[in-house]
Amino acid sequence: MKYQLFILCCLVSLCLATIPRPRGVAISMASFYRPDVPFRCRDGSKEIPFEYVNDDYCDCPDGTDEPGTSACPGGKFHCTNAGFRPLNILSSRVNDGICDCCDGTDEWDGNIDCVNNCKELGKKMREEADRIRQLQEEGYKLKQKFIEEGKQAKEQKKAELEQLEKNKIELEAVKTEMEGKKTEAEAPEKEAKDKHEQAWNEELERRNAEKERLRAEIAFAELDANKDNKISLSEIKGLSMFDVDSNGEVSDDEAKEHLEGEEEVDQDHFILKVWPNIKQFYKSPDSEEQAKGDNQEVTTEPPEVLPPPLRPGFPRHRNPAVERQRQLFAKRASLPDSPTPHDDVVDDDNDDDDDDDEYEDSEEYEENKTEDNKDQQEEDKMPDYDEATKALIAAADEARQQFNDADAKLKETENQIRDLQSYLGTDYGPNEEYSVLKGNCYEYTDREYTYKLCAFDRATQRPKSGGSETSLGNWGKWDGPGEDKYAAQKYENGQSCWNGPNRSVKVYFKCGTEHKVTSASEPSRCEYAFGFETPTHCTAPPTRSADDVHDEL
Ligand code: MAN
């Protein structure tokens, strides 16, 4: 059959090639050039004797009377190019010394010898056509597979979605139930915890009040220099901390003001009325004395009121009443430890101050301070809940866990539903064939960048020399021209471009036997173009017979 067709085509070619016609006229136009009738210019403007055709003089304004010479500007010369493709060239190229037609007919004046290479070109053309046809056949076959898979995937995803929608309703119910249980378990838990915490806060308040009272008692003892269990104006007047106007002395008025207008106050009155007003600036008279001593090179008198603060390991002369208070306070309020009673030894050594300094610099002092802080923190820490509260917390924890699990399961299902809806809402081509590209990324590297296309998702650019990835756009739409919508895709809203549009990519599809990016360019700044080969873009190859006829012609 094929052979017969070939013979037929050869005969047709032969007949056509022998139809008499003036030089440079295509077979299809031969009927307009009949030697037995006058020639009518093709634009109908003139009629001339047939002898005027190709007489190297331009008679017709449209140049149709000189198809085989270069006489008419804009005229057309037709080369048959038997064995290859026919060609129309500008008649100005006739006899210009350059072979434009592969059959050499455009250079007929003999000034130049043109080799007829139409057969060779025809052979190459047919080979190329064969290659393309093969590629199309192969690609198209693959495309059928992708169509089938794409359709199956769609059906499967539809069914999955349906199932997940059902699961979601159940999971919502479970979550609601767990939420109820959680609320139920949390109410008694909160009540018990609040009760425990409130009791602890009250305890802290009580402890603070006790500490405060102890501080006041110590202050009272420290200020009561003559130990008559009263604090009088004269005891106040000796201490510079009460010098409110800083004029170097504590006046009667100043002293009286501190004692709330009284001449003297007992401990209760002091704690209730005086202490709240002086506690902000109150300093142990010990430290005042010490400060004085630091400023005077020679101390003539022994300390008048109280000894300096006590430190463990350093025996000092001290007031026993204050000391008792100190010890009590230290014990109850976690102040730095007071020395043991047998430290109560008179030590009039003048090196006392040096001892203090040494002590403050010593490791022992630091250790004691850290220990004290730890003890204090320990003491301020809320005690564990009782067993009943712990049981309520455990039950509420369990209910919370179950609620969180139910919530997580629901969220996971909702995410899956969202993914499926997004999949099903995407156009994967007329027959779902492009779905094969979904979820896959393809790279292309040129001189400067590696480009990546993750189909139906995003496109990026990464400099080869290192550095971060730049977004060139996210999946936007099919963007082929007119009817050929599936010929191109647009990825848009990529990283903004300095002084330009947000980056975007247009992907141009062509038929190939595998999926790959074949080119990447930037035709205009920040607007990129990718070439992409894929079997999904192959069309049914042309039938062989039609092609054969074309070849032979
Ligand atoms: C980067 C790349 C280029 C782009 C310029 C624009 O260098 O993304 O492709 O042209 O930025 O400033």
Coordinates of C-alpha atoms and ligand atoms in Angstrom, one line a residue:
M1 CA 0.0 0.0 0.0
K2 CA 2.8 2.3 1.0
Y3 CA 4.7 1.5 -2.1
Q4 CA 1.7 2.2 -4.4
L5 CA 1.2 5.5 -2.7
F6 CA 4.9 6.4 -3.3
I7 CA 4.6 5.6 -7.1
L8 CA 1.4 7.7 -7.3
C9 CA 3.1 10.6 -5.6
C10 CA 6.0 10.4 -8.0
L11 CA 3.7 10.4 -11.0
V12 CA 1.8 13.4 -9.6
S13 CA 5.0 15.3 -9.0
L14 CA 6.2 14.5 -12.5
C15 CA 3.0 15.7 -14.1
L16 CA 2.9 18.9 -12.1
A17 CA 6.6 19.6 -12.8
T18 CA 6.0 19.4 -16.5
I19 CA 3.1 21.8 -16.7
P20 CA 4.4 24.6 -18.9
R21 CA 4.6 28.0 -17.2
P22 CA 6.8 31.0 -17.3
R23 CA 10.0 31.1 -15.2
G24 CA 9.4 31.9 -11.5
V25 CA 5.7 31.0 -11.5
A26 CA 4.3 28.5 -9.0
I27 CA 2.3 25.6 -10.3
S28 CA -0.8 26.8 -8.5
M29 CA -0.5 30.1 -10.5
A30 CA 0.2 28.5 -13.9
S31 CA -3.4 28.9 -15.2
F32 CA -3.0 32.7 -15.0
Y33 CA -0.1 32.6 -17.5
R34 CA -1.6 31.2 -20.7
P35 CA 0.5 31.9 -23.8
D36 CA -2.6 32.0 -26.1
V37 CA -4.3 34.9 -24.3
P38 CA -3.1 38.4 -23.2
F39 CA -1.8 38.5 -19.6
R40 CA -3.9 40.3 -17.0
C41 CA -1.9 41.8 -14.1
R42 CA -3.0 39.9 -11.0
D43 CA -4.3 43.1 -9.4
G44 CA -6.5 43.5 -12.5
S45 CA -5.0 46.9 -13.3
K46 CA -3.8 46.1 -16.8
E47 CA -3.9 43.7 -19.7
I48 CA -0.7 43.2 -21.7
P49 CA 0.4 40.9 -24.6
F50 CA 1.7 37.6 -23.2
E51 CA 5.1 38.3 -24.8
Y52 CA 5.5 41.1 -22.3
V53 CA 5.7 38.5 -19.4
N54 CA 9.3 38.1 -18.3
D55 CA 10.6 40.5 -20.9
D56 CA 12.7 42.2 -18.2
Y57 CA 10.5 45.3 -18.3
C58 CA 8.0 45.9 -15.5
D59 CA 4.5 46.5 -16.9
C60 CA 2.2 45.6 -14.0
P61 CA 2.2 47.8 -10.8
D62 CA 2.0 44.5 -8.7
G63 CA 5.0 43.1 -10.6
T64 CA 3.2 39.9 -11.6
D65 CA 4.3 40.3 -15.3
E66 CA 7.9 39.7 -14.3
P67 CA 8.0 36.6 -12.0
G68 CA 11.2 35.4 -13.4
T69 CA 13.3 38.6 -13.6
S70 CA 14.3 41.2 -11.2
A71 CA 12.6 44.0 -13.3
C72 CA 9.7 44.7 -10.9
P73 CA 10.4 45.9 -7.4
G74 CA 8.5 43.7 -4.9
G75 CA 7.9 41.0 -7.4
K76 CA 7.9 37.3 -6.3
F77 CA 10.0 34.5 -7.8
H78 CA 8.9 30.9 -7.1
C79 CA 11.4 28.1 -6.8
T80 CA 9.9 24.6 -7.1
N81 CA 12.9 23.1 -5.2
A82 CA 11.7 19.5 -6.2
G83 CA 12.7 17.1 -3.4
F84 CA 12.6 19.8 -0.8
R85 CA 10.3 22.7 0.1
P86 CA 9.1 25.1 -2.6
L87 CA 10.1 28.7 -1.9
N88 CA 9.0 32.2 -2.9
I89 CA 11.8 34.8 -2.9
L90 CA 11.9 38.5 -3.7
S91 CA 12.4 38.8 -7.5
S92 CA 15.2 41.3 -6.8
R93 CA 17.2 38.3 -5.7
V94 CA 17.0 36.7 -9.2
N95 CA 20.4 36.6 -10.9
D96 CA 22.0 38.6 -8.0
G97 CA 24.9 36.1 -7.8
I98 CA 23.6 34.4 -4.7
C99 CA 22.0 31.0 -4.8
D100 CA 18.7 31.4 -2.8
C101 CA 16.9 28.4 -4.1
C102 CA 18.2 24.9 -3.5
D103 CA 17.4 24.0 -7.1
G104 CA 19.5 27.0 -8.3
T105 CA 16.7 28.3 -10.6
D106 CA 17.0 31.8 -9.2
E107 CA 20.4 32.2 -10.9
W108 CA 19.4 31.2 -14.5
D109 CA 21.6 33.8 -16.4
G110 CA 24.6 31.4 -16.0
N111 CA 26.9 34.0 -14.2
I112 CA 27.1 31.7 -11.3
D113 CA 26.8 27.9 -11.0
C114 CA 24.4 26.8 -8.3
V115 CA 24.5 23.2 -7.1
N116 CA 21.1 21.6 -6.7
N117 CA 21.1 20.3 -3.1
C118 CA 17.3 20.0 -2.8
K119 CA 17.5 16.2 -2.5
E120 CA 20.0 16.3 0.4
L121 CA 18.0 19.0 2.2
G122 CA 14.9 17.0 1.6
K123 CA 16.5 13.9 3.1
K124 CA 17.6 15.8 6.1
M125 CA 14.2 17.3 6.5
R126 CA 12.6 13.9 6.3
E127 CA 15.0 12.5 8.9
E128 CA 14.2 15.4 11.2
A129 CA 10.5 15.0 10.6
D130 CA 10.9 11.3 11.4
R131 CA 12.8 12.1 14.6
I132 CA 10.0 14.5 15.6
R133 CA 7.3 12.0 14.7
Q134 CA 9.0 9.3 16.7
L135 CA 9.4 11.6 19.7
Q136 CA 5.7 12.5 19.4
E137 CA 4.7 8.9 19.1
E138 CA 6.7 8.0 22.2
G139 CA 5.6 11.0 24.1
Y140 CA 2.0 10.6 23.1
K141 CA 2.1 7.0 24.3
L142 CA 3.4 8.1 27.6
K143 CA 0.8 10.9 27.7
Q144 CA -1.9 8.2 27.5
K145 CA -0.5 6.6 30.6
F146 CA -0.4 9.9 32.4
I147 CA -3.9 10.6 31.4
E148 CA -5.0 7.3 32.8
E149 CA -3.0 7.8 36.0
G150 CA -4.3 11.4 36.4
K151 CA -7.9 10.4 36.0
Q152 CA -7.4 7.5 38.5
A153 CA -5.7 9.9 41.0
K154 CA -8.6 12.3 40.7
E155 CA -11.2 9.6 41.4
Q156 CA -9.1 8.3 44.3
K157 CA -8.7 11.7 45.8
K158 CA -12.5 12.4 45.4
A159 CA -13.2 9.2 47.3
E160 CA -10.6 10.1 50.0
L161 CA -12.1 13.5 50.4
E162 CA -15.6 12.0 50.8
Q163 CA -14.3 9.7 53.5
L164 CA -12.3 12.4 55.3
E165 CA -15.4 14.7 55.3
K166 CA -17.2 11.9 57.1
N167 CA -14.3 11.4 59.5
K168 CA -14.3 15.1 60.2
I169 CA -17.9 15.0 61.5
E170 CA -17.0 12.1 63.8
L171 CA -13.8 13.8 65.0
E172 CA -15.7 17.0 65.7
A173 CA -18.1 15.1 67.9
V174 CA -15.2 13.4 69.8
K175 CA -13.5 16.8 70.2
T176 CA -16.7 18.3 71.6
E177 CA -17.1 15.4 74.0
M178 CA -13.5 15.7 75.2
E179 CA -13.9 19.4 75.6
G180 CA -16.8 18.8 77.9
K181 CA -14.8 16.2 79.9
K182 CA -11.9 18.6 80.1
T183 CA -14.1 21.4 81.4
E184 CA -15.7 19.0 83.9
A185 CA -12.3 17.9 85.2
E186 CA -10.8 21.4 85.3
A187 CA -13.4 23.0 87.5
P188 CA -12.6 21.0 90.7
E189 CA -8.9 21.1 89.8
K190 CA -9.0 24.9 89.7
E191 CA -11.0 25.1 92.9
A192 CA -8.5 22.9 94.8
K193 CA -5.5 24.6 93.3
D194 CA -6.9 28.1 94.1
K195 CA -7.6 27.0 97.6
H196 CA -4.1 25.7 98.1
E197 CA -2.6 28.8 96.5
Q198 CA -4.7 31.2 98.5
A199 CA -3.7 29.4 101.7
W200 CA -0.1 29.7 100.6
N201 CA -0.4 33.4 99.9
E202 CA -2.0 34.0 103.3
E203 CA 0.9 32.1 104.8
L204 CA 3.4 34.3 102.9
E205 CA 1.6 37.4 104.1
R206 CA 1.7 36.1 107.7
R207 CA 5.4 35.4 107.3
N208 CA 6.1 38.8 105.9
A209 CA 4.2 40.5 108.6
E210 CA 6.2 38.5 111.1
K211 CA 9.4 39.4 109.5
E212 CA 8.4 43.0 109.4
R213 CA 7.5 42.9 113.1
L214 CA 10.9 41.4 113.8
R215 CA 12.7 44.1 111.9
A216 CA 10.8 46.6 113.9
E217 CA 11.6 44.9 117.2
I218 CA 15.3 44.8 116.2
A219 CA 15.2 48.4 115.3
F220 CA 13.6 49.2 118.6
A221 CA 16.2 47.3 120.5
E222 CA 19.0 49.0 118.4
L223 CA 17.6 52.5 119.0
D224 CA 16.9 51.9 122.7
A225 CA 20.5 52.7 123.7
N226 CA 19.9 52.9 127.4
K227 CA 17.8 49.8 127.5
D228 CA 14.9 51.3 129.4
N229 CA 12.4 49.8 126.9
K230 CA 11.6 53.2 125.6
I231 CA 12.9 55.3 122.8
S232 CA 13.3 58.9 123.7
L233 CA 14.1 62.0 121.8
S234 CA 17.7 61.9 123.0
E235 CA 18.2 58.5 121.5
I236 CA 16.9 59.7 118.2
K237 CA 18.9 62.8 118.2
G238 CA 22.2 61.1 118.2
L239 CA 21.7 59.4 114.9
S240 CA 22.3 61.2 111.6
M241 CA 19.8 59.1 109.6
F242 CA 17.1 61.2 111.3
D243 CA 18.7 64.4 110.1
V244 CA 16.0 65.1 107.5
D245 CA 17.1 68.5 106.4
S246 CA 20.8 67.4 106.3
N247 CA 22.1 70.3 108.3
G248 CA 24.4 68.1 110.3
E249 CA 22.3 67.7 113.4
V250 CA 19.0 66.1 114.4
S251 CA 17.0 69.0 115.9
D252 CA 14.3 68.5 118.6
D253 CA 11.6 69.1 116.0
E254 CA 13.1 66.5 113.7
A255 CA 13.4 64.0 116.5
K256 CA 9.9 64.7 117.7
E257 CA 8.5 64.3 114.2
H258 CA 10.0 60.9 114.0
L259 CA 8.4 60.0 117.3
E260 CA 5.1 61.1 116.0
G261 CA 5.0 64.1 118.4
E262 CA 5.9 62.0 121.5
E263 CA 8.7 62.6 123.9
E264 CA 9.3 58.9 124.1
V265 CA 7.6 55.8 122.8
D266 CA 7.3 52.2 124.1
Q267 CA 7.8 49.2 121.8
D268 CA 4.1 48.7 120.9
H269 CA 3.7 52.4 120.0
F270 CA 7.0 52.3 118.1
I271 CA 6.0 49.3 116.0
L272 CA 2.6 50.6 115.3
K273 CA 3.2 54.3 114.6
V274 CA 6.9 55.1 114.3
W275 CA 8.3 52.1 112.4
P276 CA 6.1 52.4 109.3
N277 CA 7.4 55.9 108.7
I278 CA 11.1 55.3 109.3
K279 CA 11.6 51.8 107.9
Q280 CA 12.4 53.1 104.4
F281 CA 15.5 54.8 105.5
Y282 CA 16.3 53.1 108.7
K283 CA 19.9 51.8 109.0
S284 CA 21.2 50.0 112.0
P285 CA 23.0 52.5 114.3
D286 CA 25.9 49.9 114.1
S287 CA 26.5 50.8 110.5
E288 CA 26.3 54.5 111.2
E289 CA 28.9 54.1 113.9
Q290 CA 31.0 52.1 111.5
A291 CA 30.7 54.7 108.8
K292 CA 31.7 57.4 111.3
G293 CA 34.7 55.3 112.3
D294 CA 35.7 54.9 108.6
N295 CA 35.8 58.6 108.2
Q296 CA 37.8 59.3 111.4
E297 CA 41.3 58.1 111.5
V298 CA 41.4 57.8 115.3
T299 CA 38.4 56.6 117.2
T300 CA 38.6 58.1 120.7
E301 CA 35.4 56.7 122.1
P302 CA 34.1 53.1 121.9
P303 CA 30.9 52.7 119.8
E304 CA 28.1 54.5 121.6
V305 CA 25.1 52.6 120.7
L306 CA 25.4 49.2 119.1
P307 CA 28.2 47.1 117.6
P308 CA 28.6 46.5 113.9
P309 CA 26.5 43.7 112.2
L310 CA 27.4 40.3 113.3
R311 CA 29.0 37.8 111.0
P312 CA 29.6 34.1 111.5
G313 CA 33.0 33.1 112.6
F314 CA 33.9 36.6 113.8
P315 CA 33.3 37.1 117.5
R316 CA 32.2 40.6 118.4
H317 CA 31.2 42.6 121.5
R318 CA 27.5 43.0 121.2
N319 CA 24.3 44.0 122.9
P320 CA 22.7 40.8 124.2
A321 CA 19.1 42.1 123.7
V322 CA 19.7 42.9 120.1
E323 CA 21.6 39.7 119.6
R324 CA 18.7 37.7 120.8
Q325 CA 16.4 39.5 118.4
R326 CA 19.0 39.0 115.6
Q327 CA 19.2 35.3 116.2
L328 CA 15.4 35.0 116.4
F329 CA 15.0 37.0 113.2
A330 CA 17.8 35.2 111.4
K331 CA 16.2 31.9 112.3
R332 CA 12.7 32.8 111.4
A333 CA 13.3 35.1 108.5
S334 CA 16.4 33.4 107.1
L335 CA 18.7 36.3 107.7
P336 CA 22.4 35.5 107.6
D337 CA 23.2 33.2 110.5
S338 CA 23.9 34.8 113.8
P339 CA 26.8 33.6 115.8
T340 CA 26.3 31.1 118.5
P341 CA 25.8 32.4 122.1
H342 CA 29.3 31.4 123.1
D343 CA 30.6 33.9 120.5
D344 CA 29.4 36.5 122.9
V345 CA 32.9 37.3 123.9
V346 CA 34.3 40.8 124.5
D347 CA 36.7 41.5 121.8
D348 CA 38.1 45.0 121.9
D349 CA 40.7 44.4 119.3
N350 CA 41.1 47.4 117.1
D351 CA 41.4 45.1 114.1
D352 CA 37.6 44.6 114.0
D353 CA 37.0 46.6 110.9
D354 CA 39.7 44.9 109.1
D355 CA 38.2 41.6 110.1
D356 CA 34.8 42.7 108.7
D357 CA 36.4 43.6 105.4
E358 CA 38.3 40.4 105.3
Y359 CA 35.1 38.5 106.0
E360 CA 33.2 40.2 103.3
D361 CA 35.9 39.3 100.8
S362 CA 36.1 35.7 102.1
E363 CA 34.8 32.6 100.3
E364 CA 33.0 31.7 103.5
Y365 CA 31.0 34.9 103.3
E366 CA 30.0 34.2 99.7
E367 CA 29.1 30.6 100.5
N368 CA 27.0 31.7 103.4
K369 CA 25.2 34.3 101.3
T370 CA 24.5 31.7 98.6
E371 CA 23.2 29.3 101.2
D372 CA 21.0 32.0 102.7
N373 CA 19.6 32.9 99.3
K374 CA 18.9 29.2 98.6
D375 CA 17.2 28.8 102.0
Q376 CA 15.2 31.9 101.3
Q377 CA 14.1 30.7 97.9
E378 CA 13.3 27.3 99.4
E379 CA 11.2 29.0 102.1
D380 CA 9.4 31.2 99.5
K381 CA 8.5 28.2 97.3
M382 CA 5.0 27.1 97.5
P383 CA 4.7 23.6 99.0
D384 CA 3.4 20.7 97.0
Y385 CA -0.3 20.2 96.6
D386 CA -2.0 17.8 98.8
E387 CA -2.8 14.3 97.6
A388 CA -6.4 15.0 96.8
T389 CA -5.5 18.1 94.7
K390 CA -2.8 16.1 93.0
A391 CA -5.3 13.5 92.0
L392 CA -7.6 16.2 90.6
I393 CA -4.7 17.6 88.6
A394 CA -3.8 14.2 87.3
A395 CA -7.4 13.6 86.2
A396 CA -7.6 17.1 84.6
D397 CA -4.2 16.4 82.8
E398 CA -5.5 13.2 81.4
A399 CA -8.7 15.0 80.2
R400 CA -6.6 17.8 78.7
Q401 CA -4.4 15.2 76.9
Q402 CA -7.4 13.5 75.5
F403 CA -8.8 16.7 74.3
N404 CA -5.5 17.7 72.7
D405 CA -5.3 14.4 71.0
A406 CA -8.8 14.8 69.6
D407 CA -8.0 18.3 68.5
A408 CA -4.8 17.3 66.8
K409 CA -6.6 14.5 64.9
L410 CA -9.3 16.9 63.8
K411 CA -6.7 19.4 62.7
E412 CA -4.8 16.8 60.7
T413 CA -7.9 15.7 59.0
E414 CA -8.8 19.3 58.2
N415 CA -5.3 19.8 56.7
Q416 CA -5.7 16.6 54.6
I417 CA -9.1 17.9 53.4
R418 CA -7.6 21.3 52.5
D419 CA -4.8 19.6 50.5
L420 CA -7.3 17.4 48.7
Q421 CA -9.6 20.3 47.9
S422 CA -6.7 22.2 46.6
Y423 CA -5.7 19.3 44.4
L424 CA -9.2 18.8 43.1
G425 CA -9.6 22.5 42.5
T426 CA -6.5 22.6 40.3
D427 CA -6.7 22.4 36.5
Y428 CA -4.4 19.6 35.5
G429 CA -5.1 19.9 31.8
P430 CA -8.0 18.7 29.6
N431 CA -7.5 15.1 30.6
E432 CA -5.7 15.4 34.0
E433 CA -2.4 14.6 32.1
Y434 CA -0.4 17.4 33.8
S435 CA -1.2 16.0 37.3
V436 CA 1.9 13.8 36.8
L437 CA 4.0 16.9 37.3
K438 CA 2.4 17.9 40.6
G439 CA 4.6 17.5 43.6
N440 CA 7.8 17.3 41.5
C441 CA 10.6 19.8 41.1
Y442 CA 12.8 20.2 38.0
E443 CA 16.1 22.1 37.9
Y444 CA 18.0 23.9 35.1
T445 CA 21.4 25.4 35.5
D446 CA 22.9 28.1 33.3
R447 CA 26.1 30.1 33.6
E448 CA 24.9 32.1 36.6
Y449 CA 21.9 30.5 38.3
T450 CA 20.2 27.2 39.1
Y451 CA 16.5 27.6 38.4
K452 CA 13.9 25.3 39.9
L453 CA 10.4 24.7 38.9
C454 CA 8.1 22.8 41.4
A455 CA 5.2 22.3 39.2
F456 CA 1.8 23.8 40.3
D457 CA 3.7 25.2 43.3
R458 CA 6.6 27.6 42.8
A459 CA 9.7 28.7 40.8
T460 CA 13.0 29.8 42.3
Q461 CA 16.4 31.0 41.3
R462 CA 19.7 30.3 43.2
P463 CA 23.0 31.8 42.3
K464 CA 25.6 29.2 41.4
S465 CA 28.2 31.1 43.4
G466 CA 26.2 30.5 46.6
G467 CA 23.7 32.7 48.4
S468 CA 20.0 32.4 49.2
E469 CA 17.2 31.3 46.9
T470 CA 15.0 33.9 45.3
S471 CA 11.4 33.3 44.8
L472 CA 10.4 33.8 41.2
G473 CA 6.8 33.2 41.7
N474 CA 4.0 30.9 42.9
W475 CA 1.6 28.8 40.9
G476 CA -0.8 31.2 39.2
K477 CA -2.6 30.0 36.1
W478 CA -2.5 28.4 32.7
D479 CA -1.4 31.1 30.4
G480 CA -1.2 29.9 26.8
P481 CA -2.5 32.0 23.9
G482 CA -6.2 31.8 23.0
E483 CA -7.3 28.3 22.2
D484 CA -3.9 26.9 23.2
K485 CA -4.4 27.6 26.9
Y486 CA -2.3 24.6 28.1
A487 CA 0.7 25.7 26.1
A488 CA 2.1 27.8 29.0
Q489 CA 1.8 28.4 32.7
K490 CA 2.3 31.5 34.8
Y491 CA 4.0 31.6 38.2
E492 CA 3.5 35.0 39.8
N493 CA 4.1 37.2 42.8
G494 CA 7.7 36.2 43.4
Q495 CA 10.2 38.3 45.3
S496 CA 9.9 42.0 44.5
C497 CA 12.4 43.4 42.1
W498 CA 14.1 46.6 42.8
N499 CA 12.5 49.3 40.6
G500 CA 10.6 46.6 38.8
P501 CA 7.6 44.2 38.9
N502 CA 7.4 41.3 41.4
R503 CA 9.3 38.4 39.8
S504 CA 7.2 36.1 37.7
V505 CA 7.9 33.1 35.3
K506 CA 6.2 32.0 32.2
V507 CA 6.7 28.3 31.4
Y508 CA 6.4 27.3 27.8
F509 CA 5.6 23.6 27.2
K510 CA 6.7 21.5 24.3
C511 CA 6.5 17.8 23.5
G512 CA 9.4 15.6 24.8
T513 CA 9.9 12.1 26.1
E514 CA 10.7 13.2 29.6
H515 CA 9.8 16.0 31.9
K516 CA 12.5 18.6 32.1
V517 CA 13.3 22.3 32.1
T518 CA 15.2 22.9 28.8
S519 CA 15.9 26.6 29.1
A520 CA 15.6 29.5 31.4
S521 CA 16.0 33.2 30.5
E522 CA 15.0 36.6 31.6
P523 CA 13.6 38.4 28.5
S524 CA 12.8 41.4 30.6
R525 CA 14.0 42.3 34.0
C526 CA 12.6 40.0 36.7
E527 CA 10.3 38.4 34.1
Y528 CA 11.6 34.9 33.4
A529 CA 10.8 32.4 30.7
F530 CA 11.3 28.6 31.1
G531 CA 11.1 26.1 28.4
F532 CA 9.7 22.8 29.6
E533 CA 9.6 19.5 27.7
T534 CA 7.1 16.9 28.7
P535 CA 5.2 14.0 27.2
T536 CA 2.0 15.6 28.5
H537 CA 2.3 18.3 25.8
C538 CA 2.6 15.8 22.9
T539 CA -0.2 15.6 20.4
A540 CA -1.2 12.7 18.3
P541 CA 1.5 12.3 15.6
P542 CA 0.4 13.1 12.0
T543 CA -0.6 10.0 10.0
R544 CA 2.3 8.7 7.9
S545 CA 0.5 8.7 4.6
A546 CA -0.2 12.4 4.5
D547 CA 3.4 13.1 5.4
D548 CA 4.7 10.9 2.6
V549 CA 2.8 12.8 0.0
H550 CA 4.2 16.0 1.4
D551 CA 7.7 14.6 1.3
E552 CA 7.7 13.6 -2.3
L553 CA 6.3 16.9 -3.4
Ligands
MAN1 C1 18.9 39.3 40.8 C2 18.4 38.2 39.9 C3 18.3 38.7 38.5 C4 17.5 40.0 38.5 C5 18.1 41.0 39.4 C6 17.2 42.3 39.5 O1 20.3 39.6 40.5 O2 17.2 37.9 40.4 O3 17.7 37.7 37.7 O4 17.5 40.5 37.2 O5 18.2 40.5 40.7 O6 17.8 43.2 40.3

